[in-house]
PDB file of C-alpha atoms in Angstrom:
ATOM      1  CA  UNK A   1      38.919-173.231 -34.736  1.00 44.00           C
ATOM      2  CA  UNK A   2      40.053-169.767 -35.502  1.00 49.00           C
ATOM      3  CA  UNK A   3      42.719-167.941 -33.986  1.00 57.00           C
ATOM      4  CA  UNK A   4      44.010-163.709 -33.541  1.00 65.00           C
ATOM      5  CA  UNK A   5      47.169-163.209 -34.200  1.00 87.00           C
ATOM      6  CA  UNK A   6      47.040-159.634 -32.797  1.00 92.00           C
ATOM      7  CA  UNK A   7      48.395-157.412 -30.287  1.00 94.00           C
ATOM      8  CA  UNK A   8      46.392-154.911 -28.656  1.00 95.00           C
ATOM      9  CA  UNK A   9      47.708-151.558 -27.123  1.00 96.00           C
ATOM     10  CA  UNK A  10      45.996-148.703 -25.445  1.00 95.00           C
ATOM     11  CA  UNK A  11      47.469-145.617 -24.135  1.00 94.00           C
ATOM     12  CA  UNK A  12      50.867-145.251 -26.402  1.00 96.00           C
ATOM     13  CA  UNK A  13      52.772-143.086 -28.097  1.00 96.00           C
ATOM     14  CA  UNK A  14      52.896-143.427 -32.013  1.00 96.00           C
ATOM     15  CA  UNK A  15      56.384-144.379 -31.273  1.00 97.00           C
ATOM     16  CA  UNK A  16      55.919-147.244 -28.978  1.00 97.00           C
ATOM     17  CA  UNK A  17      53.417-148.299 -31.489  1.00 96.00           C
ATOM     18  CA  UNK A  18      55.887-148.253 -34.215  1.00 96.00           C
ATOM     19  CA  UNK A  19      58.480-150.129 -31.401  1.00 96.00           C
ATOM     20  CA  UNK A  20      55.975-153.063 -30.759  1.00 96.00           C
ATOM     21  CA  UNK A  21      55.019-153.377 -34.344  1.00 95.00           C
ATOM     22  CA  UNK A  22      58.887-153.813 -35.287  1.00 95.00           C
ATOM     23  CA  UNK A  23      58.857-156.527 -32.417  1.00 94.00           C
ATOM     24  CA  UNK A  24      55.557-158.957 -33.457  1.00 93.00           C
ATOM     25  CA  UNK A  25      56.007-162.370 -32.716  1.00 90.00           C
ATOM     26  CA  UNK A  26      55.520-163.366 -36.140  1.00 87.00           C
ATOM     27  CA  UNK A  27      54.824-162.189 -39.825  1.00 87.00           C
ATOM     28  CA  UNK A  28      51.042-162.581 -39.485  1.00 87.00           C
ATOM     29  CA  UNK A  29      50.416-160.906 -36.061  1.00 91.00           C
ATOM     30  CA  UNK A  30      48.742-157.327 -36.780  1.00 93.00           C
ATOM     31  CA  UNK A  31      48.852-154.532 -33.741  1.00 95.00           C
ATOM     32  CA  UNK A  32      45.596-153.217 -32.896  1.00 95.00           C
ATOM     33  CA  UNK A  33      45.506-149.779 -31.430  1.00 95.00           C
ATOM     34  CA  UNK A  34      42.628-149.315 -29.114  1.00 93.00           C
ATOM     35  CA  UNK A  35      40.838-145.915 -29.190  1.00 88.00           C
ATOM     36  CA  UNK A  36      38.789-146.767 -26.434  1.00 88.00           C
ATOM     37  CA  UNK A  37      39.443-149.204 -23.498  1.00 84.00           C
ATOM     38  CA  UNK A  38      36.281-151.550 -23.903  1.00 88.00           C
ATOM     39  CA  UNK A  39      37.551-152.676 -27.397  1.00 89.00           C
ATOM     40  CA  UNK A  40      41.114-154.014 -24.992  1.00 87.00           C
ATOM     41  CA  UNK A  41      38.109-156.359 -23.909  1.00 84.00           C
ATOM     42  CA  UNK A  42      35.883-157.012 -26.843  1.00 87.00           C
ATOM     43  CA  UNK A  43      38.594-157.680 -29.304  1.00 88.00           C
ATOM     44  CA  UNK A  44      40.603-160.787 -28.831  1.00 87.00           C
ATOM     45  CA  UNK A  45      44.511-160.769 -28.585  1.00 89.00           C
ATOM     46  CA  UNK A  46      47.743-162.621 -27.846  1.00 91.00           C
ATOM     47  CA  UNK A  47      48.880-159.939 -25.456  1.00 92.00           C
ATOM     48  CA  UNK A  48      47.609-156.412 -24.673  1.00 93.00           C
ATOM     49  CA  UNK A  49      49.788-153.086 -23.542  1.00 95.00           C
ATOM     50  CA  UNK A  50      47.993-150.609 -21.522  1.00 96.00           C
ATOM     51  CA  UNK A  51      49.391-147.678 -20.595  1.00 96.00           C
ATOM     52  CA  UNK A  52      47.037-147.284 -17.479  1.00 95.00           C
ATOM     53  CA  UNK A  53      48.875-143.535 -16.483  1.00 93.00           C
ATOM     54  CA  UNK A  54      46.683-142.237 -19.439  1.00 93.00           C
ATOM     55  CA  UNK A  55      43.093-143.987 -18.702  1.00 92.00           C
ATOM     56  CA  UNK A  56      40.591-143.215 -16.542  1.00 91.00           C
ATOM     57  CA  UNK A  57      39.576-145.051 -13.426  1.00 92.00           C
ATOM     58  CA  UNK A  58      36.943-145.962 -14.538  1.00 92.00           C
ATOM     59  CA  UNK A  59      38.531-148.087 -17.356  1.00 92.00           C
ATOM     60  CA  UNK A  60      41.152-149.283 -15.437  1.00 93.00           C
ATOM     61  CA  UNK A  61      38.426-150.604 -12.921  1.00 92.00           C
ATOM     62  CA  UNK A  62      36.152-152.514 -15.862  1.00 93.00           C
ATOM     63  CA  UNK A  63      38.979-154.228 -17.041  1.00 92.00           C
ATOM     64  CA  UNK A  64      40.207-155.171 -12.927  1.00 93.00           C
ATOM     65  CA  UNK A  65      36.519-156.386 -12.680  1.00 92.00           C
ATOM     66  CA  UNK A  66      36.514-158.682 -16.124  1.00 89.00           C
ATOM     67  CA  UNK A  67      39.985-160.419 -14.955  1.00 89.00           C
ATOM     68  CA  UNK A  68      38.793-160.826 -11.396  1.00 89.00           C
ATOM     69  CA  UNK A  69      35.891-162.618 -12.710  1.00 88.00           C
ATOM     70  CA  UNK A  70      37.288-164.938 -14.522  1.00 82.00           C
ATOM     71  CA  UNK A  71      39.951-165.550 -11.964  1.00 75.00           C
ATOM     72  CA  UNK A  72      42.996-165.547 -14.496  1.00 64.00           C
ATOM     73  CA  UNK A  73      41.079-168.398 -16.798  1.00 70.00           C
ATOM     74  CA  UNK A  74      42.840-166.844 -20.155  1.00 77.00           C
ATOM     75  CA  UNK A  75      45.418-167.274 -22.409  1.00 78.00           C
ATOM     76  CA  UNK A  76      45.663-163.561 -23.484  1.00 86.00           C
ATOM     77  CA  UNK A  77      49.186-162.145 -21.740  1.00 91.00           C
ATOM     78  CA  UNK A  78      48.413-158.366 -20.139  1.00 94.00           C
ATOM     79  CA  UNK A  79      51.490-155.834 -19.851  1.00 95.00           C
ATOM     80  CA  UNK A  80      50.614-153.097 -17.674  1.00 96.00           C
ATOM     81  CA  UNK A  81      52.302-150.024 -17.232  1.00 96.00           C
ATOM     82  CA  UNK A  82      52.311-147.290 -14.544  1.00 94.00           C
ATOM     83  CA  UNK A  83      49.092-146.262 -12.063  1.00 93.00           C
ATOM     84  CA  UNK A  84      46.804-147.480 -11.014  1.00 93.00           C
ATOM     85  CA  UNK A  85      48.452-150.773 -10.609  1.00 92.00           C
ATOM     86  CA  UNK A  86      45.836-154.085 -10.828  1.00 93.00           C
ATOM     87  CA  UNK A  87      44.913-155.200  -7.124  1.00 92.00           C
ATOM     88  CA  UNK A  88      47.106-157.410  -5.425  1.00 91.00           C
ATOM     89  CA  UNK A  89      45.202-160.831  -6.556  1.00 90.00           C
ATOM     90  CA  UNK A  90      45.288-159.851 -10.382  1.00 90.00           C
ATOM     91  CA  UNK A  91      49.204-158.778 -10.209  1.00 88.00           C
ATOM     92  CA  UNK A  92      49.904-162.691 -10.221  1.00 86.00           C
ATOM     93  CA  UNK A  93      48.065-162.861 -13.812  1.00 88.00           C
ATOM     94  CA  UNK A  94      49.341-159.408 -14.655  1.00 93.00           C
ATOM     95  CA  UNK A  95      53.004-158.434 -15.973  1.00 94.00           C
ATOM     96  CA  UNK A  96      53.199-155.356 -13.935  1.00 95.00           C
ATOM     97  CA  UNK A  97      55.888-152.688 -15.107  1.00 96.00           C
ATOM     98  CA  UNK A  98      56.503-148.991 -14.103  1.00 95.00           C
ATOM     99  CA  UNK A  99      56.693-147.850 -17.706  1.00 95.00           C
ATOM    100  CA  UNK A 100      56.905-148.616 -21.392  1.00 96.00           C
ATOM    101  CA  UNK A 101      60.807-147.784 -21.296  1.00 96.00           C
ATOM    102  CA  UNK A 102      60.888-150.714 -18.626  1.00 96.00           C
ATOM    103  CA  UNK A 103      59.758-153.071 -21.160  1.00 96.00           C
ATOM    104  CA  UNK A 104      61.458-151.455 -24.335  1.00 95.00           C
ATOM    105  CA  UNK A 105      64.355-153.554 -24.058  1.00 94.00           C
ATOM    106  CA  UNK A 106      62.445-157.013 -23.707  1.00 95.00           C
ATOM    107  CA  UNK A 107      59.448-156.226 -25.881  1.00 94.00           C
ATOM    108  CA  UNK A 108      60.510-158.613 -28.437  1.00 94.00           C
ATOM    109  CA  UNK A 109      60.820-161.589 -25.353  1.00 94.00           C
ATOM    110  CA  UNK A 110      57.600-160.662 -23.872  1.00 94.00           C
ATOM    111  CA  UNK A 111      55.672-160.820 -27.260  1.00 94.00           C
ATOM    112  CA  UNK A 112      57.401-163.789 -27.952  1.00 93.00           C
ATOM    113  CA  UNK A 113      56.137-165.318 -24.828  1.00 92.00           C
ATOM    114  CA  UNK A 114      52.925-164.007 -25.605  1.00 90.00           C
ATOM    115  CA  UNK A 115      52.749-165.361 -28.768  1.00 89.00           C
ATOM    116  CA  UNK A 116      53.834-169.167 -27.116  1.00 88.00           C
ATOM    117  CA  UNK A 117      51.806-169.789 -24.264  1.00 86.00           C
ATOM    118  CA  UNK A 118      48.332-168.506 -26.705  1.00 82.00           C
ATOM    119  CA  UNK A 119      49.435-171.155 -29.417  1.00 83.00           C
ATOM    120  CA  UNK A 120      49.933-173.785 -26.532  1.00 82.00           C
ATOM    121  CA  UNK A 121      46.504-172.623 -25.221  1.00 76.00           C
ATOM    122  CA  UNK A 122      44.612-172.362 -28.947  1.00 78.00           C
ATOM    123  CA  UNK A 123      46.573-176.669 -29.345  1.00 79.00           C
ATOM    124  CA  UNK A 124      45.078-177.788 -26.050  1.00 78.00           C
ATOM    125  CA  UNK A 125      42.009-176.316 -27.132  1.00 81.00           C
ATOM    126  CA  UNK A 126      41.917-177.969 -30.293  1.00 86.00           C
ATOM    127  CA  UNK A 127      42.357-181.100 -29.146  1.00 89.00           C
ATOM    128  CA  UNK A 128      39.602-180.974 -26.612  1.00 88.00           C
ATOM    129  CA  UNK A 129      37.276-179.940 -29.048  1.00 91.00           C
ATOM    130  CA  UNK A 130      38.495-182.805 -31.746  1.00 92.00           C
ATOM    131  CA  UNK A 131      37.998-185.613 -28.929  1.00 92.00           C
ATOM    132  CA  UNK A 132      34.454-184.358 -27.786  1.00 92.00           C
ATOM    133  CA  UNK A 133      33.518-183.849 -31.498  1.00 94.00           C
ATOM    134  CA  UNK A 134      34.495-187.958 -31.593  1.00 94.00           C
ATOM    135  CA  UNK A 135      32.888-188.967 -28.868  1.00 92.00           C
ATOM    136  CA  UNK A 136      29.777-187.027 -29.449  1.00 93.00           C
ATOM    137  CA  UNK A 137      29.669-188.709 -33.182  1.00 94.00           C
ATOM    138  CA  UNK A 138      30.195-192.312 -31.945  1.00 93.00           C
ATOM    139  CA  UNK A 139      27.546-191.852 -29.484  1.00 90.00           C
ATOM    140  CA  UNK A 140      25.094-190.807 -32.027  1.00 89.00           C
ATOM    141  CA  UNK A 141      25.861-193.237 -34.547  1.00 92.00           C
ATOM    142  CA  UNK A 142      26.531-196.364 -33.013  1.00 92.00           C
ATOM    143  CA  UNK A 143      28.653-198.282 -35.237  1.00 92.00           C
ATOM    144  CA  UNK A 144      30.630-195.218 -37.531  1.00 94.00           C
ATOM    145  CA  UNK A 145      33.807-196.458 -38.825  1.00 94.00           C
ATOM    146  CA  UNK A 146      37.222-194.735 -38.397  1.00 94.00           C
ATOM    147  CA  UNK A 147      36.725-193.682 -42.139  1.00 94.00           C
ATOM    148  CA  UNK A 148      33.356-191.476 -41.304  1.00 95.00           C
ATOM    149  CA  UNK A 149      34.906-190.028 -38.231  1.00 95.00           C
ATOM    150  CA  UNK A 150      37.519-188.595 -40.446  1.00 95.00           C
ATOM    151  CA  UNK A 151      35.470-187.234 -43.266  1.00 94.00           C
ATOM    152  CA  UNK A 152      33.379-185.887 -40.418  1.00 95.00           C
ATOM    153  CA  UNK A 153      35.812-184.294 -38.429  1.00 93.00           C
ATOM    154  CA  UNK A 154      38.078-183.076 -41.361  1.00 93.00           C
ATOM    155  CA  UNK A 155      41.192-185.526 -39.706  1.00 93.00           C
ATOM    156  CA  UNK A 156      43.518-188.304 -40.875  1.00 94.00           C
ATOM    157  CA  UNK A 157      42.683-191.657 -40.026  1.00 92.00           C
ATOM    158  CA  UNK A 158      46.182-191.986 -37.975  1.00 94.00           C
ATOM    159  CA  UNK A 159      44.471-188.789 -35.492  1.00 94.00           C
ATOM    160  CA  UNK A 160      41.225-190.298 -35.034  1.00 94.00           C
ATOM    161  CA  UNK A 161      42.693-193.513 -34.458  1.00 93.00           C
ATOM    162  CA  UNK A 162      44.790-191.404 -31.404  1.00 93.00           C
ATOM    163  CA  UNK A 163      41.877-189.654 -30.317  1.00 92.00           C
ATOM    164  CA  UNK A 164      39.775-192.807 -29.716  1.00 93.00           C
ATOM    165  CA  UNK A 165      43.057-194.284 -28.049  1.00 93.00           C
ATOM    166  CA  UNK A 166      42.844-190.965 -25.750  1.00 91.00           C
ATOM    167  CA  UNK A 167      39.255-191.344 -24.743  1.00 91.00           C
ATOM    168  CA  UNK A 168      39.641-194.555 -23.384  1.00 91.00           C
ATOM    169  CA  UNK A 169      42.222-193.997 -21.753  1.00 90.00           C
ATOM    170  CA  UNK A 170      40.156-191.590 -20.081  1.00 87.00           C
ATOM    171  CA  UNK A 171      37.570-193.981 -18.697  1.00 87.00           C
ATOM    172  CA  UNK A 172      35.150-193.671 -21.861  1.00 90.00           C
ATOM    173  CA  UNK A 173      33.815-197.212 -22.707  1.00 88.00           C
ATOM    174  CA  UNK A 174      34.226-197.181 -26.606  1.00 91.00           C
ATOM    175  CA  UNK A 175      34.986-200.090 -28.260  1.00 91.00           C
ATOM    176  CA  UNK A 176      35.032-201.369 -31.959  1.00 91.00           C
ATOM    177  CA  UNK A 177      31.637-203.707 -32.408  1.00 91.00           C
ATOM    178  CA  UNK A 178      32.750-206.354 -35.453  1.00 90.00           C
ATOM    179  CA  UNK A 179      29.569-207.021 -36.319  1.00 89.00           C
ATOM    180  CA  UNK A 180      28.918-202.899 -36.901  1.00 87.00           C
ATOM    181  CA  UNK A 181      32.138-202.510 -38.677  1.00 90.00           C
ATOM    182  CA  UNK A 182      32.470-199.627 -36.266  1.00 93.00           C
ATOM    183  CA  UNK A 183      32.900-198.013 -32.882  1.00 94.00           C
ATOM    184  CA  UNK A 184      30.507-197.531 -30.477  1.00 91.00           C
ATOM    185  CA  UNK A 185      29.771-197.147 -26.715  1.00 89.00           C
ATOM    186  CA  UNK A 186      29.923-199.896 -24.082  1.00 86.00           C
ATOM    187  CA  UNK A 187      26.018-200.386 -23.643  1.00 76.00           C
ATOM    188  CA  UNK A 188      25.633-196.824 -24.562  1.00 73.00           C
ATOM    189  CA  UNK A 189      27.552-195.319 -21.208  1.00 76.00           C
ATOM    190  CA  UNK A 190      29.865-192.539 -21.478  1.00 77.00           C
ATOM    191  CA  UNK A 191      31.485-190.898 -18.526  1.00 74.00           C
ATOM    192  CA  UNK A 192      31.268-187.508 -20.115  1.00 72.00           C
ATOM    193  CA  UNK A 193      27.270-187.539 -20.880  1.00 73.00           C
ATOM    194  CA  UNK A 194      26.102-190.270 -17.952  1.00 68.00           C
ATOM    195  CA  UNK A 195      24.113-191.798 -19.891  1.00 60.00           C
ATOM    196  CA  UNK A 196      23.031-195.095 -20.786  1.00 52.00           C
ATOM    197  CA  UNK A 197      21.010-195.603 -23.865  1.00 50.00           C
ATOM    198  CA  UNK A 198      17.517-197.831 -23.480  1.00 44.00           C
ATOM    199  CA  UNK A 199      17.841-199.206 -26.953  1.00 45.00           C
ATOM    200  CA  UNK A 200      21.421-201.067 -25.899  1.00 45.00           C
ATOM    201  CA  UNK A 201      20.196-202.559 -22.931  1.00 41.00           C
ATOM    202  CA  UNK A 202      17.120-203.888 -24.911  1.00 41.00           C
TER     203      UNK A 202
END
């Protein structure tokens, strides 16, 4: 899975620019400067800075709507300075401030901070997507050794060994058949998919 290292700002001053590109969060972060407020949407970040005293209701309202949508369900930090402030329910999800110069000071904390809790996010992701790319393989091929899950899945042995570990734990029924050489599902049932495959009851 990819990640952006980037920080997006909209609204400031070539010298607040030049402050928050002196204070990114590490060496291969770039700052993106937005021209226009939809790209603070369509272009992914770590953290964005809008200075909403220079944008236009209208923008300030598309990018309310988008985060009231999805209910706070990111992992993108938003630093927003001056009027209109976000309604009440998206000031939880928001860092509200009443200027850049009441940031200025912390920039390099907040970016840091930033920069954390997406890595945690972009982990947690990871894994997620590593144990359903297991599971999904072992339920298709009945049988695959810990060796093929690892070639497959571009892991060491040691990870796949932990992810297997993890899914049962979880409740899926996947257990190693001797005579396959190889892992496979308790008569074909997984909790995930609710299945049961005909050919194991056969």
């Amino acid at each position: 899975m990819s990640r952006d290292y980037r920080i997006n700002t909209s609204g400031l001053t070539e010298k607040q620019n030049a402050l928050v590109k002196a204070n990114l969060p590490s060496h291969d972060c770039e700052l993106y400067i937005a021209d226009d407020p939809t790209d603070l949407i369509a272009i992914n970040c770590e953290a964005m800075i809008v200075n909403a005293s220079v944008m236009e209701q209208d923008s300030a309202d598309m990018i309310f709507d988008l985060y009231t949508q999805i209910d706070g369900c990111t992992d993108e930090t938003v630093i927003w300075l001056g009027e209109p402030k976000p309604p009440k329910e998206l000031q939880k999800f928001f860092k509200c401030y009443d200027s850049f110069e009441a940031i200025a000071d912390k920039l390099k904390y907040l970016l840091l901070t930033a920069h954390s809790k997406s890595k945690k996010a972009h982990e947690y992701s990871e894994k997620l997507v590593n144990g359903l790319k297991i599971l999904a393989l072992i339920r298709s091929n009945p049988g695959i050794s810990t060796q093929k899950l690892a070639e497959l899945t571009e892991l060491p042995l040691r990870s796949v060994q932990r992810y297997i570990a993890a899914l049962q734990a979880t409740g899926e029924w996947i257990e190693y058949d001797r005579s396959l050489r190889g892992w496979k599902l308790f008569h074909g049932i997984s909790m995930l998919y609710g299945e049961v495959w005909k050919e194991e009851w056969d």
